[in-house]
PDB file of C-alpha atoms in Angstrom:
ATOM      1  CA  TYR A  24     161.060 139.181  80.116  1.00  0.00           C
ATOM      2  CA  SER A  25     161.491 137.870  83.616  1.00  0.00           C
ATOM      3  CA  PHE A  26     160.700 134.319  84.702  1.00  0.00           C
ATOM      4  CA  ILE A  27     159.438 133.570  88.208  1.00  0.00           C
ATOM      5  CA  PRO A  28     159.616 129.895  89.282  1.00  0.00           C
ATOM      6  CA  THR A  29     156.417 128.623  90.886  1.00  0.00           C
ATOM      7  CA  GLU A  30     154.715 125.440  92.023  1.00  0.00           C
ATOM      8  CA  ILE A  31     151.306 124.236  90.886  1.00  0.00           C
ATOM      9  CA  ILE A  32     149.155 123.678  93.982  1.00  0.00           C
ATOM     10  CA  ASN A  33     145.815 123.003  92.250  1.00  0.00           C
ATOM     11  CA  ASN A  34     144.911 122.031  88.699  1.00  0.00           C
ATOM     12  CA  SER A  35     141.875 120.751  86.831  1.00  0.00           C
ATOM     13  CA  ILE A  36     141.721 119.171  83.381  1.00  0.00           C
ATOM     14  CA  VAL A  37     138.269 117.541  83.083  1.00  0.00           C
ATOM     15  CA  LYS A  38     136.028 120.608  83.094  1.00  0.00           C
ATOM     16  CA  THR A  39     135.254 122.868  80.134  1.00  0.00           C
ATOM     17  CA  GLN A  40     136.732 125.811  82.053  1.00  0.00           C
ATOM     18  CA  ASN A  41     139.885 124.606  83.781  1.00  0.00           C
ATOM     19  CA  TYR A  42     142.038 126.701  86.108  1.00  0.00           C
ATOM     20  CA  ILE A  43     145.388 126.318  87.852  1.00  0.00           C
ATOM     21  CA  THR A  44     146.455 127.757  91.227  1.00  0.00           C
ATOM     22  CA  ILE A  45     150.116 128.646  91.828  1.00  0.00           C
ATOM     23  CA  ASN A  46     152.016 129.524  94.998  1.00  0.00           C
ATOM     24  CA  LYS A  47     153.283 132.938  93.849  1.00  0.00           C
ATOM     25  CA  GLY A  48     151.498 136.282  93.967  1.00  0.00           C
ATOM     26  CA  ARG A  49     151.922 140.047  93.904  1.00  0.00           C
ATOM     27  CA  LYS A  50     154.619 139.976  96.610  1.00  0.00           C
ATOM     28  CA  ASP A  51     156.673 137.836  94.201  1.00  0.00           C
ATOM     29  CA  GLY A  52     156.098 140.146  91.204  1.00  0.00           C
ATOM     30  CA  VAL A  53     153.171 138.258  89.644  1.00  0.00           C
ATOM     31  CA  GLU A  54     150.492 140.381  87.938  1.00  0.00           C
ATOM     32  CA  LYS A  55     147.197 139.734  86.191  1.00  0.00           C
ATOM     33  CA  GLY A  56     147.886 139.126  82.505  1.00  0.00           C
ATOM     34  CA  ASP A  57     151.284 137.451  82.953  1.00  0.00           C
ATOM     35  CA  GLY A  58     151.863 134.229  81.033  1.00  0.00           C
ATOM     36  CA  VAL A  59     152.591 130.863  82.642  1.00  0.00           C
ATOM     37  CA  ILE A  60     154.817 128.231  81.034  1.00  0.00           C
ATOM     38  CA  THR A  61     156.675 125.053  81.891  1.00  0.00           C
ATOM     39  CA  ASN A  62     159.936 123.782  80.446  1.00  0.00           C
ATOM     40  CA  LYS A  63     157.747 122.011  77.853  1.00  0.00           C
ATOM     41  CA  GLY A  64     155.458 124.875  76.834  1.00  0.00           C
ATOM     42  CA  VAL A  65     152.581 127.274  77.442  1.00  0.00           C
ATOM     43  CA  ILE A  66     150.018 126.385  80.126  1.00  0.00           C
ATOM     44  CA  GLY A  67     147.988 129.565  80.745  1.00  0.00           C
ATOM     45  CA  ILE A  68     147.597 133.221  81.751  1.00  0.00           C
ATOM     46  CA  ILE A  69     147.254 134.795  85.219  1.00  0.00           C
ATOM     47  CA  THR A  70     143.649 135.944  85.791  1.00  0.00           C
ATOM     48  CA  PHE A  71     144.002 136.929  89.452  1.00  0.00           C
ATOM     49  CA  ALA A  72     147.086 137.707  91.509  1.00  0.00           C
ATOM     50  CA  GLY A  73     146.645 137.588  95.268  1.00  0.00           C
ATOM     51  CA  ASN A  74     149.381 138.521  97.686  1.00  0.00           C
ATOM     52  CA  LYS A  75     150.867 134.984  97.929  1.00  0.00           C
ATOM     53  CA  TYR A  76     148.863 132.911  95.409  1.00  0.00           C
ATOM     54  CA  SER A  77     147.540 133.393  91.890  1.00  0.00           C
ATOM     55  CA  ARG A  78     144.906 131.883  89.650  1.00  0.00           C
ATOM     56  CA  VAL A  79     145.706 130.874  86.073  1.00  0.00           C
ATOM     57  CA  ILE A  80     143.219 130.351  83.264  1.00  0.00           C
ATOM     58  CA  SER A  81     144.483 127.108  81.773  1.00  0.00           C
ATOM     59  CA  LEU A  82     145.121 126.553  78.089  1.00  0.00           C
ATOM     60  CA  LEU A  83     142.527 123.815  78.727  1.00  0.00           C
ATOM     61  CA  ASN A  84     139.717 126.354  79.112  1.00  0.00           C
ATOM     62  CA  LYS A  85     137.216 126.943  76.314  1.00  0.00           C
ATOM     63  CA  ASP A  86     137.537 130.710  76.893  1.00  0.00           C
ATOM     64  CA  THR A  87     141.343 130.833  76.453  1.00  0.00           C
ATOM     65  CA  LYS A  88     142.720 132.243  73.217  1.00  0.00           C
ATOM     66  CA  ILE A  89     146.463 132.443  72.567  1.00  0.00           C
ATOM     67  CA  ASN A  90     148.293 133.854  69.557  1.00  0.00           C
ATOM     68  CA  ALA A  91     150.284 131.068  67.919  1.00  0.00           C
ATOM     69  CA  ARG A  92     152.056 130.268  64.674  1.00  0.00           C
ATOM     70  CA  LEU A  93     153.644 127.493  62.701  1.00  0.00           C
ATOM     71  CA  LYS A  94     157.366 127.574  63.477  1.00  0.00           C
ATOM     72  CA  GLY A  95     159.242 129.144  60.583  1.00  0.00           C
ATOM     73  CA  GLU A  96     156.125 130.798  59.116  1.00  0.00           C
ATOM     74  CA  GLU A  97     154.951 134.393  59.301  1.00  0.00           C
ATOM     75  CA  TYR A  98     151.315 133.307  59.474  1.00  0.00           C
ATOM     76  CA  PHE A  99     149.745 133.270  62.893  1.00  0.00           C
ATOM     77  CA  GLY A 100     146.369 132.281  64.229  1.00  0.00           C
ATOM     78  CA  THR A 101     144.504 131.651  67.446  1.00  0.00           C
ATOM     79  CA  LEU A 102     145.010 128.585  69.594  1.00  0.00           C
ATOM     80  CA  VAL A 103     141.794 127.437  71.298  1.00  0.00           C
ATOM     81  CA  TRP A 104     140.620 124.347  73.153  1.00  0.00           C
ATOM     82  CA  ASP A 105     137.405 122.545  72.172  1.00  0.00           C
ATOM     83  CA  ALA A 106     136.936 121.024  75.674  1.00  0.00           C
ATOM     84  CA  LYS A 107     137.050 117.465  74.309  1.00  0.00           C
ATOM     85  CA  ASP A 108     140.530 116.104  75.078  1.00  0.00           C
ATOM     86  CA  ALA A 109     143.205 117.475  77.436  1.00  0.00           C
ATOM     87  CA  ARG A 110     145.949 116.331  75.056  1.00  0.00           C
ATOM     88  CA  TYR A 111     144.896 118.483  72.086  1.00  0.00           C
ATOM     89  CA  ALA A 112     144.124 122.088  71.134  1.00  0.00           C
ATOM     90  CA  GLN A 113     143.146 123.666  67.823  1.00  0.00           C
ATOM     91  CA  LEU A 114     144.935 126.335  65.801  1.00  0.00           C
ATOM     92  CA  THR A 115     142.434 128.388  63.802  1.00  0.00           C
ATOM     93  CA  GLU A 116     142.524 131.363  61.413  1.00  0.00           C
ATOM     94  CA  ILE A 117     145.351 129.979  59.271  1.00  0.00           C
ATOM     95  CA  PRO A 118     144.774 130.484  55.508  1.00  0.00           C
ATOM     96  CA  LYS A 119     144.046 127.257  53.618  1.00  0.00           C
ATOM     97  CA  TYR A 120     146.921 127.803  51.172  1.00  0.00           C
ATOM     98  CA  ILE A 121     149.588 127.565  53.898  1.00  0.00           C
ATOM     99  CA  LYS A 122     151.627 124.369  53.750  1.00  0.00           C
ATOM    100  CA  VAL A 123     151.142 122.462  57.001  1.00  0.00           C
ATOM    101  CA  ASN A 124     152.567 119.014  57.694  1.00  0.00           C
ATOM    102  CA  LYS A 125     152.028 116.478  60.439  1.00  0.00           C
ATOM    103  CA  GLY A 126     154.742 117.007  63.071  1.00  0.00           C
ATOM    104  CA  ASP A 127     155.191 120.747  62.380  1.00  0.00           C
ATOM    105  CA  THR A 128     155.866 122.757  65.551  1.00  0.00           C
ATOM    106  CA  ILE A 129     153.300 125.228  66.896  1.00  0.00           C
ATOM    107  CA  GLU A 130     154.764 128.032  69.039  1.00  0.00           C
ATOM    108  CA  THR A 131     153.936 131.464  70.430  1.00  0.00           C
ATOM    109  CA  ASP A 132     154.313 134.244  67.890  1.00  0.00           C
ATOM    110  CA  GLY A 133     155.340 137.090  70.199  1.00  0.00           C
ATOM    111  CA  LYS A 134     152.580 139.360  68.862  1.00  0.00           C
ATOM    112  CA  SER A 135     151.043 139.903  72.292  1.00  0.00           C
ATOM    113  CA  PRO A 136     152.682 141.274  75.427  1.00  0.00           C
ATOM    114  CA  VAL A 137     151.970 137.995  77.287  1.00  0.00           C
ATOM    115  CA  PHE A 138     154.411 135.440  75.844  1.00  0.00           C
ATOM    116  CA  PRO A 139     157.804 135.827  74.192  1.00  0.00           C
ATOM    117  CA  GLU A 140     158.201 134.602  70.632  1.00  0.00           C
ATOM    118  CA  GLY A 141     159.067 130.941  70.121  1.00  0.00           C
ATOM    119  CA  ILE A 142     157.660 129.272  73.254  1.00  0.00           C
ATOM    120  CA  MET A 143     156.657 125.697  72.393  1.00  0.00           C
ATOM    121  CA  ILE A 144     152.980 124.758  72.419  1.00  0.00           C
ATOM    122  CA  GLY A 145     152.791 121.479  70.527  1.00  0.00           C
ATOM    123  CA  THR A 146     152.914 119.717  67.164  1.00  0.00           C
ATOM    124  CA  VAL A 147     150.478 119.275  64.276  1.00  0.00           C
ATOM    125  CA  VAL A 148     148.663 115.941  64.230  1.00  0.00           C
ATOM    126  CA  ASN A 149     146.176 116.687  61.449  1.00  0.00           C
ATOM    127  CA  LYS A 150     144.468 119.445  59.484  1.00  0.00           C
ATOM    128  CA  LYS A 151     141.299 120.057  57.527  1.00  0.00           C
ATOM    129  CA  ILE A 152     139.635 122.956  55.781  1.00  0.00           C
ATOM    130  CA  ASP A 153     136.656 124.460  57.592  1.00  0.00           C
ATOM    131  CA  ASN A 154     133.631 124.309  55.255  1.00  0.00           C
ATOM    132  CA  VAL A 155     132.244 127.617  56.549  1.00  0.00           C
ATOM    133  CA  SER A 156     135.296 129.869  56.884  1.00  0.00           C
ATOM    134  CA  GLY A 157     137.526 128.212  54.282  1.00  0.00           C
ATOM    135  CA  GLU A 158     140.425 128.397  56.751  1.00  0.00           C
ATOM    136  CA  LEU A 159     142.560 125.553  58.032  1.00  0.00           C
ATOM    137  CA  GLN A 160     141.609 123.870  61.277  1.00  0.00           C
ATOM    138  CA  ILE A 161     144.773 122.392  62.715  1.00  0.00           C
ATOM    139  CA  GLN A 162     144.726 119.793  65.478  1.00  0.00           C
ATOM    140  CA  VAL A 163     147.692 120.332  67.831  1.00  0.00           C
ATOM    141  CA  LYS A 164     149.062 117.726  70.249  1.00  0.00           C
ATOM    142  CA  LEU A 165     150.119 119.737  73.283  1.00  0.00           C
ATOM    143  CA  LYS A 166     153.724 119.227  74.377  1.00  0.00           C
ATOM    144  CA  GLN A 167     152.842 119.659  78.078  1.00  0.00           C
ATOM    145  CA  ASN A 168     150.842 116.900  79.750  1.00  0.00           C
ATOM    146  CA  PHE A 169     148.405 118.888  81.900  1.00  0.00           C
ATOM    147  CA  GLY A 170     147.646 115.853  84.058  1.00  0.00           C
ATOM    148  CA  ASN A 171     151.044 115.950  85.753  1.00  0.00           C
ATOM    149  CA  LEU A 172     151.829 119.650  86.253  1.00  0.00           C
ATOM    150  CA  SER A 173     153.990 120.407  89.263  1.00  0.00           C
ATOM    151  CA  HIS A 174     156.351 123.304  88.464  1.00  0.00           C
ATOM    152  CA  ALA A 175     156.047 126.295  86.139  1.00  0.00           C
ATOM    153  CA  TYR A 176     157.326 129.797  85.437  1.00  0.00           C
ATOM    154  CA  VAL A 177     155.375 133.035  85.451  1.00  0.00           C
ATOM    155  CA  VAL A 178     156.506 135.085  82.446  1.00  0.00           C
ATOM    156  CA  THR A 179     156.463 138.860  82.884  1.00  0.00           C
ATOM    157  CA  ASN A 180     157.036 141.145  79.915  1.00  0.00           C
ATOM    158  CA  LEU A 181     159.077 143.990  81.408  1.00  0.00           C
ATOM    159  CA  ASN A 182     157.829 146.315  78.641  1.00  0.00           C
ATOM    160  CA  LYS A 183     154.107 145.457  78.843  1.00  0.00           C
ATOM    161  CA  ILE A 184     153.079 148.715  80.562  1.00  0.00           C
ATOM    162  CA  GLU A 185     154.640 150.825  77.824  1.00  0.00           C
ATOM    163  CA  ILE A 186     153.249 148.548  75.088  1.00  0.00           C
ATOM    164  CA  LYS A 187     149.724 148.887  76.524  1.00  0.00           C
ATOM    165  CA  GLN A 188     150.102 152.674  76.830  1.00  0.00           C
ATOM    166  CA  VAL A 189     151.238 152.980  73.225  1.00  0.00           C
ATOM    167  CA  GLU A 190     148.396 150.756  71.989  1.00  0.00           C
ATOM    168  CA  LYS A 191     145.865 152.638  74.129  1.00  0.00           C
ATOM    169  CA  SER A 192     146.927 155.917  72.469  1.00  0.00           C
ATOM    170  CA  ASP A 193     144.869 154.912  69.415  1.00  0.00           C
ATOM    171  CA  THR A 194     141.693 155.682  71.350  1.00  0.00           C
ATOM    172  CA  ILE A 195     142.785 158.896  73.038  1.00  0.00           C
ATOM    173  CA  ILE A 196     141.638 162.078  71.331  1.00  0.00           C
ATOM    174  CA  ASN A 197     144.183 164.835  71.470  1.00  0.00           C
ATOM    175  CA  ASN A 198     142.106 168.040  71.621  1.00  0.00           C
ATOM    176  CA  ASN A 199     145.097 170.153  70.576  1.00  0.00           C
ATOM    177  CA  ASN A 200     145.027 168.583  67.105  1.00  0.00           C
ATOM    178  CA  VAL A 201     141.314 169.139  66.459  1.00  0.00           C
ATOM    179  CA  GLN A 202     140.778 171.722  63.715  1.00  0.00           C
TER     180      GLN A 202
END
């Protein structure tokens, strides 16, 4: 991974689809799909990289989904935002039999080419079992206060091109092997 320091030049937190603008772009090595973090945790993913500036879909966007896990556990789920409170997100798709305690750390799981494993997201404040899915719904207090963002880092996985090529090979039909 490489980490590119950047400044936040625009940020919203009160909409249902919040975005961030940063002062780094393609000329600085930023690409669509790169992660964005602060020294406190995950804040979003690059959706557009211009020459000098880039747009980030914020973690505080109802369309953002990030792979996350309970620190020290193999189980991972999806972190989403319900567009209600900029201080909290929800970790879903965790089996109900997993032991989860208030104060447990939620972090990136490293299962996507966007974020390295172990980047802080927040801590558990409460949990309940979803009546429909039977899975845990975990309320997560975000470590980063999105109301005072000023500096961040663009995270680039130096192996993401090869990872995507390998994963794309599942859909490519090799005519030489057809019998």
